């Protein structure tokens, strides 16, 4: 069985990874070209965001055809070759499955619009309470009402995301059967991992107005969610012990995740939760500028670590993905301590209990884009909010400042391979601009530098494979109220590991309850450590991993 506790997953956003044919878009052959690089990093799985046929209203998360490859990314032969070549290097593929909604161009929805009753029941159509009033006041996650009127039926369909992404009706057993068929098809192609997009939204509860908020309490972790996941597991991936699965859980609760990711294996292998990535929001409001709340960050991460452990459930641990800004820009210091802070942040995540996910370029310390003109932005959410923020009375300059911090485009700028034109991503015109700092932040430079962020990530991955305490140990938070230090202990069958990280750009002293001289330092982002007795003097953004058997 695949030991996902010892594994590390590398996420590729194909559109921005590597362009093999000069059309400005990354593609599947581009991924094949870079497999040796990924193998050198040492990861076990590649998770690819969707490259199925799609109108690309939401970067491929609007699937028109689950069985075919979007020609802009390549062909089915390319997928098969990628799978073979990855396997030769001991790497498996994890595909991204979007089953909460489809594209409005999907044949199921087209048949629904044509009035076919079978397919109309594949989606959620409702009458409004009176003319011109949607069935509920729920908000779309991309802004505006979540219902779209269809004159022909005098009804509305639900779209929790873009208007072009109608929600599927999972209460219809035929929908569930179709979804199972899709997974079986890709299992037949040898795919050994699946990531399920916003999967905890598939079971809708009551269709009522939400006078407390935006409607999410009526469709998040809904009444049949565990039943539907168990059914999916039994019918598909649960029949192959080598397959690992991860569910993206939107606004979920920990109690539900005890079931989603329980080691009984009846639902999913692990879950993504995002609460720790809202510590620079104001409440649930993302489009603001506030300093991140370090105490809250620690509390959330430790709560999930400790409680998921107690309930025998497994986390996916991560800072970055295609929807999040770059972590070194977010919680690190790109001006003065770029390298140190990027390594420290990697240490915090990779030594936790859970399967670490690395997002392309994170292992190079890639930073936010710094775009200063709206024409440079491509993301639908960012473009909407640039308008919404100004409608709320913010100046254009303020709106740009917020986008520069929070836009999803920060993570979507092309992978920086070398210091050449377009960072070596494409010989053509890139679909989105390459970050200017590719002149010095790039894979070629880092592979040659022994002290690079890349080589440090390599060591973090190797550490998890070498020390069982990282893969299987319990987590014990240390000195939780400390205003600067993120520290915890791991313990497993007599092995102990201390992870001590200074989250800030100033020197701090940290006192342990343990005699630190008994431990050996197995990893740090500084050459020399100042440890005496139970005290350690930490340099700016210093990370130290201490081990004793």
Tab-separated table of N, CA and C in Angstrom, residues 360-474:
chain	number	residue	atom	x	y	z
A	360	UNK	N	4.504	24.329	-7.110
A	360	UNK	CA	5.595	24.658	-8.037
A	360	UNK	C	6.207	26.034	-7.769
A	361	UNK	N	7.515	26.056	-7.625
A	361	UNK	CA	8.214	27.321	-7.384
A	361	UNK	C	8.400	27.636	-5.911
A	362	UNK	N	7.610	26.998	-5.058
A	362	UNK	CA	7.775	27.201	-3.606
A	362	UNK	C	9.171	26.743	-3.182
A	363	UNK	N	9.639	25.656	-3.821
A	363	UNK	CA	10.971	25.125	-3.497
A	363	UNK	C	12.098	26.021	-4.012
A	364	UNK	N	11.729	27.056	-4.760
A	364	UNK	CA	12.718	28.049	-5.218
A	364	UNK	C	12.563	29.362	-4.459
A	365	UNK	N	11.530	29.449	-3.616
A	365	UNK	CA	11.258	30.712	-2.919
A	365	UNK	C	10.655	31.758	-3.848
A	366	UNK	N	9.876	31.295	-4.836
A	366	UNK	CA	9.213	32.262	-5.726
A	366	UNK	C	8.301	33.185	-4.910
A	367	UNK	N	8.189	34.450	-5.371
A	367	UNK	CA	7.485	35.488	-4.613
A	367	UNK	C	6.223	35.953	-5.355
A	368	UNK	N	5.430	36.791	-4.689
A	368	UNK	CA	4.273	37.405	-5.339
A	368	UNK	C	4.701	38.206	-6.570
A	369	UNK	N	3.717	38.448	-7.432
A	369	UNK	CA	4.011	39.003	-8.760
A	369	UNK	C	4.347	40.493	-8.760
A	370	UNK	N	3.705	41.255	-7.858
A	370	UNK	CA	3.937	42.703	-7.828
A	370	UNK	C	3.328	43.450	-9.007
A	371	UNK	N	2.294	42.887	-9.624
A	371	UNK	CA	1.659	43.559	-10.771
A	371	UNK	C	1.054	44.901	-10.352
A	372	UNK	N	1.271	45.908	-11.182
A	372	UNK	CA	0.806	47.258	-10.832
A	372	UNK	C	-0.177	47.814	-11.856
A	373	UNK	N	-0.613	46.959	-12.782
A	373	UNK	CA	-1.584	47.409	-13.783
A	373	UNK	C	-2.631	46.323	-13.985
A	374	UNK	N	-3.891	46.709	-14.058
A	374	UNK	CA	-4.974	45.712	-14.116
A	374	UNK	C	-4.863	44.835	-15.365
A	375	UNK	N	-4.233	45.358	-16.413
A	375	UNK	CA	-4.074	44.556	-17.638
A	375	UNK	C	-3.169	43.346	-17.410
A	376	UNK	N	-2.364	43.378	-16.333
A	376	UNK	CA	-1.472	42.252	-16.050
A	376	UNK	C	-2.207	41.105	-15.343
A	377	UNK	N	-3.359	41.419	-14.737
A	377	UNK	CA	-4.116	40.397	-14.001
A	377	UNK	C	-5.003	39.596	-14.940
A	378	UNK	N	-5.106	38.297	-14.671
A	378	UNK	CA	-5.925	37.411	-15.508
A	378	UNK	C	-7.046	36.736	-14.722
A	379	UNK	N	-6.910	36.657	-13.411
A	379	UNK	CA	-7.817	35.867	-12.577
A	379	UNK	C	-9.189	36.533	-12.459
A	380	UNK	N	-10.248	35.749	-12.719
A	380	UNK	CA	-11.624	36.274	-12.704
A	380	UNK	C	-11.966	36.880	-11.332
A	381	UNK	N	-11.530	36.237	-10.269
A	381	UNK	CA	-11.832	36.731	-8.923
A	381	UNK	C	-11.156	38.090	-8.687
A	382	UNK	N	-9.922	38.222	-9.120
A	382	UNK	CA	-9.183	39.478	-8.931
A	382	UNK	C	-9.798	40.614	-9.745
A	383	UNK	N	-10.160	40.306	-10.986
A	383	UNK	CA	-10.755	41.337	-11.852
A	383	UNK	C	-12.087	41.811	-11.265
A	384	UNK	N	-12.905	40.864	-10.772
A	384	UNK	CA	-14.180	41.230	-10.130
A	384	UNK	C	-13.944	42.138	-8.927
A	385	UNK	N	-12.977	41.756	-8.089
A	385	UNK	CA	-12.784	42.510	-6.845
A	385	UNK	C	-12.091	43.850	-7.062
A	386	UNK	N	-11.321	43.963	-8.122
A	386	UNK	CA	-10.737	45.277	-8.447
A	386	UNK	C	-11.869	46.283	-8.665
A	387	UNK	N	-12.918	45.802	-9.329
A	387	UNK	CA	-14.099	46.640	-9.570
A	387	UNK	C	-14.889	46.851	-8.272
A	388	UNK	N	-15.140	45.750	-7.559
A	388	UNK	CA	-15.962	45.807	-6.337
A	388	UNK	C	-15.325	46.724	-5.290
A	389	UNK	N	-14.003	46.626	-5.130
A	389	UNK	CA	-13.311	47.457	-4.128
A	389	UNK	C	-13.480	48.942	-4.429
A	390	UNK	N	-13.411	49.289	-5.718
A	390	UNK	CA	-13.569	50.706	-6.076
A	390	UNK	C	-15.021	51.154	-5.930
A	391	UNK	N	-15.946	50.212	-6.206
A	391	UNK	CA	-17.363	50.547	-5.987
A	391	UNK	C	-17.632	50.795	-4.502
A	392	UNK	N	-16.823	50.138	-3.640
A	392	UNK	CA	-16.976	50.345	-2.191
A	392	UNK	C	-16.311	51.639	-1.729
A	393	UNK	N	-15.671	52.348	-2.648
A	393	UNK	CA	-15.102	53.651	-2.299
A	393	UNK	C	-13.596	53.676	-2.127
A	394	UNK	N	-12.925	52.533	-2.384
A	394	UNK	CA	-11.462	52.552	-2.292
A	394	UNK	C	-10.865	53.213	-3.536
A	395	UNK	N	-9.698	53.822	-3.366
A	395	UNK	CA	-9.012	54.397	-4.532
A	395	UNK	C	-8.430	53.261	-5.361
A	396	UNK	N	-8.093	53.579	-6.604
A	396	UNK	CA	-7.475	52.586	-7.477
A	396	UNK	C	-6.159	52.098	-6.861
A	397	UNK	N	-5.418	53.029	-6.270
A	397	UNK	CA	-4.129	52.678	-5.650
A	397	UNK	C	-4.322	51.673	-4.505
A	398	UNK	N	-5.345	51.917	-3.656
A	398	UNK	CA	-5.644	50.964	-2.569
A	398	UNK	C	-6.049	49.605	-3.119
A	399	UNK	N	-6.862	49.632	-4.167
A	399	UNK	CA	-7.315	48.370	-4.778
A	399	UNK	C	-6.114	47.567	-5.292
A	400	UNK	N	-5.156	48.260	-5.908
A	400	UNK	CA	-3.945	47.572	-6.385
A	400	UNK	C	-3.137	46.976	-5.229
A	401	UNK	N	-3.028	47.735	-4.140
A	401	UNK	CA	-2.261	47.240	-2.990
A	401	UNK	C	-2.855	45.926	-2.475
A	402	UNK	N	-4.192	45.870	-2.443
A	402	UNK	CA	-4.873	44.664	-1.957
A	402	UNK	C	-4.667	43.493	-2.931
A	403	UNK	N	-4.789	43.771	-4.237
A	403	UNK	CA	-4.564	42.724	-5.244
A	403	UNK	C	-3.137	42.181	-5.172
A	404	UNK	N	-2.195	43.074	-4.957
A	404	UNK	CA	-0.792	42.641	-4.912
A	404	UNK	C	-0.541	41.670	-3.757
A	405	UNK	N	-1.340	41.769	-2.716
A	405	UNK	CA	-1.197	40.867	-1.569
A	405	UNK	C	-2.014	39.589	-1.748
A	406	UNK	N	-3.258	39.746	-2.215
A	406	UNK	CA	-4.193	38.612	-2.142
A	406	UNK	C	-4.556	37.942	-3.467
A	407	UNK	N	-4.204	38.525	-4.603
A	407	UNK	CA	-4.649	37.944	-5.879
A	407	UNK	C	-4.116	36.530	-6.087
A	408	UNK	N	-4.978	35.668	-6.645
A	408	UNK	CA	-4.555	34.305	-6.974
A	408	UNK	C	-3.499	34.300	-8.087
A	409	UNK	N	-3.431	35.389	-8.864
A	409	UNK	CA	-2.411	35.446	-9.915
A	409	UNK	C	-0.990	35.430	-9.356
A	410	UNK	N	-0.833	35.779	-8.077
A	410	UNK	CA	0.498	35.740	-7.460
A	410	UNK	C	1.132	34.364	-7.570
A	411	UNK	N	0.296	33.328	-7.502
A	411	UNK	CA	0.841	31.970	-7.553
A	411	UNK	C	0.842	31.424	-8.981
A	412	UNK	N	0.264	32.165	-9.898
A	412	UNK	CA	0.062	31.617	-11.240
A	412	UNK	C	1.053	32.152	-12.267
A	413	UNK	N	1.954	33.050	-11.821
A	413	UNK	CA	2.975	33.500	-12.764
A	413	UNK	C	3.860	32.305	-13.115
A	414	UNK	N	4.437	32.299	-14.325
A	414	UNK	CA	5.159	31.105	-14.784
A	414	UNK	C	6.328	30.701	-13.900
A	415	UNK	N	6.549	29.399	-13.891
A	415	UNK	CA	7.694	28.801	-13.196
A	415	UNK	C	8.977	29.427	-13.746
A	416	UNK	N	9.895	29.714	-12.839
A	416	UNK	CA	11.129	30.408	-13.211
A	416	UNK	C	12.281	29.405	-13.346
A	417	UNK	N	12.538	29.019	-14.599
A	417	UNK	CA	13.526	27.955	-14.849
A	417	UNK	C	14.949	28.482	-14.941
A	418	UNK	N	15.106	29.662	-15.562
A	418	UNK	CA	16.445	30.237	-15.679
A	418	UNK	C	16.325	31.752	-15.763
A	419	UNK	N	17.461	32.424	-15.941
A	419	UNK	CA	17.438	33.894	-15.923
A	419	UNK	C	17.209	34.474	-17.321
A	420	UNK	N	16.960	33.583	-18.285
A	420	UNK	CA	16.767	34.048	-19.669
A	420	UNK	C	15.409	34.700	-19.881
A	421	UNK	N	15.085	34.933	-21.157
A	421	UNK	CA	13.822	35.578	-21.481
A	421	UNK	C	12.654	34.726	-20.987
A	422	UNK	N	11.681	35.392	-20.376
A	422	UNK	CA	10.503	34.700	-19.810
A	422	UNK	C	10.885	33.598	-18.824
A	423	UNK	N	12.041	33.754	-18.194
A	423	UNK	CA	12.465	32.803	-17.167
A	423	UNK	C	12.596	31.380	-17.674
A	424	UNK	N	12.736	31.226	-19.005
A	424	UNK	CA	12.867	29.885	-19.577
A	424	UNK	C	11.560	29.124	-19.648
A	425	UNK	N	10.455	29.823	-19.329
A	425	UNK	CA	9.138	29.147	-19.341
A	425	UNK	C	8.648	28.899	-20.765
A	426	UNK	N	8.836	29.871	-21.640
A	426	UNK	CA	8.323	29.766	-23.012
A	426	UNK	C	9.217	30.542	-23.959
A	427	UNK	N	9.210	30.113	-25.229
A	427	UNK	CA	9.903	30.895	-26.265
A	427	UNK	C	8.930	31.890	-26.888
A	428	UNK	N	7.651	31.774	-26.509
A	428	UNK	CA	6.625	32.662	-27.069
A	428	UNK	C	6.252	33.786	-26.118
A	429	UNK	N	5.013	34.245	-26.252
A	429	UNK	CA	4.487	35.307	-25.388
A	429	UNK	C	3.722	34.631	-24.255
A	430	UNK	N	4.208	34.706	-22.986
A	430	UNK	CA	3.537	33.961	-21.909
A	430	UNK	C	2.112	34.459	-21.666
A	431	UNK	N	1.229	33.537	-21.297
A	431	UNK	CA	-0.193	33.881	-21.084
A	431	UNK	C	-0.363	34.883	-19.947
A	432	UNK	N	0.571	34.884	-19.012
A	432	UNK	CA	0.596	35.867	-17.927
A	432	UNK	C	2.072	36.208	-17.737
A	433	UNK	N	2.352	37.441	-17.343
A	433	UNK	CA	3.749	37.873	-17.279
A	433	UNK	C	4.572	37.073	-16.276
A	434	UNK	N	5.837	36.893	-16.610
A	434	UNK	CA	6.782	36.231	-15.718
A	434	UNK	C	7.284	37.263	-14.706
A	435	UNK	N	7.455	36.813	-13.461
A	435	UNK	CA	7.967	37.711	-12.423
A	435	UNK	C	9.374	38.188	-12.811
A	436	UNK	N	9.593	39.490	-12.693
A	436	UNK	CA	10.882	40.091	-13.085
A	436	UNK	C	12.061	39.493	-12.308
A	437	UNK	N	11.793	39.024	-11.079
A	437	UNK	CA	12.931	38.535	-10.289
A	437	UNK	C	13.429	37.159	-10.727
A	438	UNK	N	12.942	36.665	-11.869
A	438	UNK	CA	13.483	35.403	-12.404
A	438	UNK	C	14.965	35.555	-12.751
A	439	UNK	N	15.436	36.802	-12.839
A	439	UNK	CA	16.864	37.015	-13.120
A	439	UNK	C	17.753	36.382	-12.044
A	440	UNK	N	17.247	36.335	-10.795
A	440	UNK	CA	18.051	35.685	-9.749
A	440	UNK	C	17.313	34.573	-9.003
A	441	UNK	N	15.949	34.554	-9.056
A	441	UNK	CA	15.224	33.424	-8.448
A	441	UNK	C	14.847	32.482	-9.583
A	442	UNK	N	15.615	31.420	-9.750
A	442	UNK	CA	15.292	30.462	-10.824
A	442	UNK	C	15.938	29.112	-10.534
A	443	UNK	N	15.401	28.070	-11.153
A	443	UNK	CA	15.826	26.692	-10.867
A	443	UNK	C	17.294	26.471	-11.219
A	444	UNK	N	17.720	26.993	-12.364
A	444	UNK	CA	19.101	26.774	-12.807
A	444	UNK	C	20.103	27.297	-11.762
A	445	UNK	N	19.857	28.510	-11.289
A	445	UNK	CA	20.759	29.105	-10.294
A	445	UNK	C	20.735	28.305	-8.993
A	446	UNK	N	19.550	27.871	-8.578
A	446	UNK	CA	19.433	27.193	-7.284
A	446	UNK	C	19.993	25.773	-7.293
A	447	UNK	N	19.907	25.117	-8.444
A	447	UNK	CA	20.480	23.773	-8.530
A	447	UNK	C	22.000	23.827	-8.358
A	448	UNK	N	22.600	24.963	-8.746
A	448	UNK	CA	24.063	25.094	-8.654
A	448	UNK	C	24.527	25.601	-7.288
A	449	UNK	N	23.578	26.105	-6.498
A	449	UNK	CA	23.942	26.699	-5.208
A	449	UNK	C	23.598	25.731	-4.085
A	450	UNK	N	24.618	25.217	-3.411
A	450	UNK	CA	24.418	24.220	-2.344
A	450	UNK	C	23.549	24.757	-1.204
A	451	UNK	N	23.567	26.082	-1.030
A	451	UNK	CA	22.844	26.705	0.083
A	451	UNK	C	21.446	27.180	-0.341
A	452	UNK	N	20.981	26.729	-1.504
A	452	UNK	CA	19.723	27.266	-2.056
A	452	UNK	C	18.499	26.735	-1.327
A	453	UNK	N	17.394	27.415	-1.552
A	453	UNK	CA	16.105	26.974	-1.005
A	453	UNK	C	15.752	25.606	-1.586
A	454	UNK	N	16.047	25.393	-2.865
A	454	UNK	CA	15.781	24.097	-3.510
A	454	UNK	C	16.466	22.970	-2.731
A	455	UNK	N	17.755	23.135	-2.459
A	455	UNK	CA	18.485	22.063	-1.770
A	455	UNK	C	17.970	21.870	-0.341
A	456	UNK	N	17.496	22.929	0.255
A	456	UNK	CA	16.936	22.809	1.600
A	456	UNK	C	15.631	21.997	1.570
A	457	UNK	N	14.778	22.258	0.573
A	457	UNK	CA	13.541	21.474	0.418
A	457	UNK	C	13.864	20.002	0.152
A	458	UNK	N	14.914	19.779	-0.620
A	458	UNK	CA	15.367	18.405	-0.880
A	458	UNK	C	15.667	17.693	0.450
A	459	UNK	N	16.349	18.423	1.351
A	459	UNK	CA	16.697	17.852	2.654
A	459	UNK	C	15.446	17.610	3.499
A	460	UNK	N	14.485	18.529	3.445
A	460	UNK	CA	13.234	18.345	4.204
A	460	UNK	C	12.505	17.075	3.758
A	461	UNK	N	12.482	16.848	2.442
A	461	UNK	CA	11.798	15.663	1.902
A	461	UNK	C	12.536	14.395	2.338
A	462	UNK	N	13.867	14.440	2.280
A	462	UNK	CA	14.679	13.279	2.666
A	462	UNK	C	14.510	12.966	4.158
A	463	UNK	N	14.379	14.018	4.960
A	463	UNK	CA	14.230	13.871	6.409
A	463	UNK	C	12.980	13.054	6.762
A	464	UNK	N	11.878	13.340	6.078
A	464	UNK	CA	10.613	12.622	6.328
A	464	UNK	C	10.771	11.139	6.008
A	465	UNK	N	11.546	10.840	4.983
A	465	UNK	CA	11.731	9.432	4.611
A	465	UNK	C	12.670	8.734	5.604
A	466	UNK	N	13.605	9.496	6.156
A	466	UNK	CA	14.611	8.906	7.043
A	466	UNK	C	14.088	8.702	8.466
A	467	UNK	N	13.323	9.663	8.974
A	467	UNK	CA	12.916	9.617	10.387
A	467	UNK	C	11.435	9.278	10.534
A	468	UNK	N	11.175	8.115	11.086
A	468	UNK	CA	9.786	7.692	11.302
A	468	UNK	C	9.015	8.671	12.188
A	469	UNK	N	9.744	9.350	13.081
A	469	UNK	CA	9.070	10.256	14.017
A	469	UNK	C	8.336	11.380	13.266
A	470	UNK	N	8.852	11.763	12.092
A	470	UNK	CA	8.161	12.816	11.320
A	470	UNK	C	6.897	12.254	10.690
A	471	UNK	N	7.020	11.058	10.129
A	471	UNK	CA	5.872	10.473	9.432
A	471	UNK	C	4.780	10.003	10.392
A	472	UNK	N	5.183	9.426	11.530
A	472	UNK	CA	4.184	8.752	12.362
A	472	UNK	C	4.004	9.331	13.760
A	473	UNK	N	4.878	10.251	14.157
A	473	UNK	CA	4.864	10.708	15.539
A	473	UNK	C	3.688	11.602	15.911
A	474	UNK	N	3.480	11.714	17.214
A	474	UNK	CA	2.495	12.647	17.759
A	474	UNK	C	3.090	14.058	17.720
